[in-house]
Short mmCIF file of C-alpha atoms in Angstrom, two decimals:
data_model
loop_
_atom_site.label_atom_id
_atom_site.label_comp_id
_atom_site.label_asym_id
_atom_site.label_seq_id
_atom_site.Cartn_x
_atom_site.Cartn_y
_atom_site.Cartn_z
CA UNK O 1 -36.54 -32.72 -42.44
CA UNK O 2 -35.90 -32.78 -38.77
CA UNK O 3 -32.20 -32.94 -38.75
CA UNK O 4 -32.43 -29.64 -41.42
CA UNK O 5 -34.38 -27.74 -38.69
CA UNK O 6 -32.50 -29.29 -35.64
CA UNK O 7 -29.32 -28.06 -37.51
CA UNK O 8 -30.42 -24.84 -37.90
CA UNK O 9 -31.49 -24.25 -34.50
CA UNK O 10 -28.16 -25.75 -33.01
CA UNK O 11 -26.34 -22.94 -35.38
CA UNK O 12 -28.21 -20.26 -34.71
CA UNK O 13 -28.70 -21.34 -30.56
CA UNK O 14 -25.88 -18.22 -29.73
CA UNK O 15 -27.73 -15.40 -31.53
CA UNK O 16 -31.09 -16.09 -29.85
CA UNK O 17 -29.18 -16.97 -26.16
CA UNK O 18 -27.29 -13.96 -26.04
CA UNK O 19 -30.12 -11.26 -26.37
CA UNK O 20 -32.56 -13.25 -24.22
CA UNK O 21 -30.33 -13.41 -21.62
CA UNK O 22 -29.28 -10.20 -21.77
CA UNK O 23 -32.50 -8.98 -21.47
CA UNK O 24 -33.34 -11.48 -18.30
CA UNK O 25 -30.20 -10.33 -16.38
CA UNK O 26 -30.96 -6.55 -16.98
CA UNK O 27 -34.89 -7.16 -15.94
CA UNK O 28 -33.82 -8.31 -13.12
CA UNK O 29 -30.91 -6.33 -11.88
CA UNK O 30 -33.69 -3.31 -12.13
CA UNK O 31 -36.30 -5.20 -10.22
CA UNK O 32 -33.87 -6.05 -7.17
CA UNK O 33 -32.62 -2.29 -7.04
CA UNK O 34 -36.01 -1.40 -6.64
CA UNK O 35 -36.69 -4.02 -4.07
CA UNK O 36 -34.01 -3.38 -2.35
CA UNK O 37 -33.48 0.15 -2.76
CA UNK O 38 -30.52 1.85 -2.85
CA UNK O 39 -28.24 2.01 0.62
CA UNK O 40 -26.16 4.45 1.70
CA UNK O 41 -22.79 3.74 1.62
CA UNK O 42 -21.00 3.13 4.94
CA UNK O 43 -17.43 4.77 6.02
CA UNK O 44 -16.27 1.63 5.73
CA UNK O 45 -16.91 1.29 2.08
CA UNK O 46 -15.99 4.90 1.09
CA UNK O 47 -12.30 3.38 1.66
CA UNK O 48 -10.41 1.99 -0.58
CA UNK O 49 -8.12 -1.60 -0.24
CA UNK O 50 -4.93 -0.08 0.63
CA UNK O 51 -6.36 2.11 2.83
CA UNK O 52 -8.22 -0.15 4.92
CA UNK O 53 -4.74 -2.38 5.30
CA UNK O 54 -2.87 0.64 6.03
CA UNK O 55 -5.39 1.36 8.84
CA UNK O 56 -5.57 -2.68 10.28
CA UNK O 57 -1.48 -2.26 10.19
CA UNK O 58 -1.21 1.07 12.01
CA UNK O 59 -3.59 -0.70 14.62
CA UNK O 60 -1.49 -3.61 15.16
CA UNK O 61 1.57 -1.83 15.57
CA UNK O 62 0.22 1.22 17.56
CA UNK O 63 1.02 -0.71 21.45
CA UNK O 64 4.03 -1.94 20.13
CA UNK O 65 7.83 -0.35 20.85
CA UNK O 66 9.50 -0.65 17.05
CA UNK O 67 12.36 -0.39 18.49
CA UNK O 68 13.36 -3.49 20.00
CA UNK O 69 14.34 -5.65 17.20
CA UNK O 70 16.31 -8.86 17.12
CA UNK O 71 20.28 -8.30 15.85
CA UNK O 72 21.43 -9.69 12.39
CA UNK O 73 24.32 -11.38 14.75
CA UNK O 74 22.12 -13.46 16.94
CA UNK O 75 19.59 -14.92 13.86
CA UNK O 76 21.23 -17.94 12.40
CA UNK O 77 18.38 -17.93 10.37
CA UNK O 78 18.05 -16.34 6.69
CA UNK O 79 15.93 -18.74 4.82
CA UNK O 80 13.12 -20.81 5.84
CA UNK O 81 14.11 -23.92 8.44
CA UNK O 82 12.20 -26.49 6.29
CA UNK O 83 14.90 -25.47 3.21
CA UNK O 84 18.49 -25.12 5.00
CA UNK O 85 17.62 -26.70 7.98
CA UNK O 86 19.98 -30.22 6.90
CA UNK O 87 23.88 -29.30 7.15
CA UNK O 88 23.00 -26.24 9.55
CA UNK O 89 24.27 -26.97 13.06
CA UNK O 90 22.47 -26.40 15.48
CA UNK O 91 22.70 -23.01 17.71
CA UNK O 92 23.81 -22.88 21.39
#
């Protein structure tokens, strides 16, 4: 008789779970937003992803002059040393 009922409870285990948890997690998402309260949201979180990196880049490069760049003609270099680095000779 026990292995009937432990058999039933093992198939029917998802259909009880589900709802029960359901209703813990939503009990107590409400009961930490009304411990906490609701904050206002900072400029900083108003922005979005891409706008935040846009900003950190524009910050970097705002003391730097763009135009000094190093010539195609002087870099040996194209790919990474660790990959061509074998049959390369060396620059002088």
């Amino acid at each position: 008789m026990w292995s009937v009922v432990w058999a039933a409870v093992r198939s029917k285990a998802p259909y009880v779970t589900f709802p029960v948890a359901f209703v813990v997690g939503l009990v107590g998402y409400h009961l930490e937003w009304l411990l906490r309260g609701h904050p206002a949201p900072t400029a900083e979180e108003e922005k979005s992803i891409s706008e935040q990196r846009e900003d950190r880049k524009l910050q970097e490069i705002a003391g730097k002059d763009l135009t000094k760049v190093v010539s195609l003609k002087d870099k040996l270099e194209f790919a990474p040393r660790a990959v061509l680095n074998r049959n390369r000779p060396e620059k002088s």
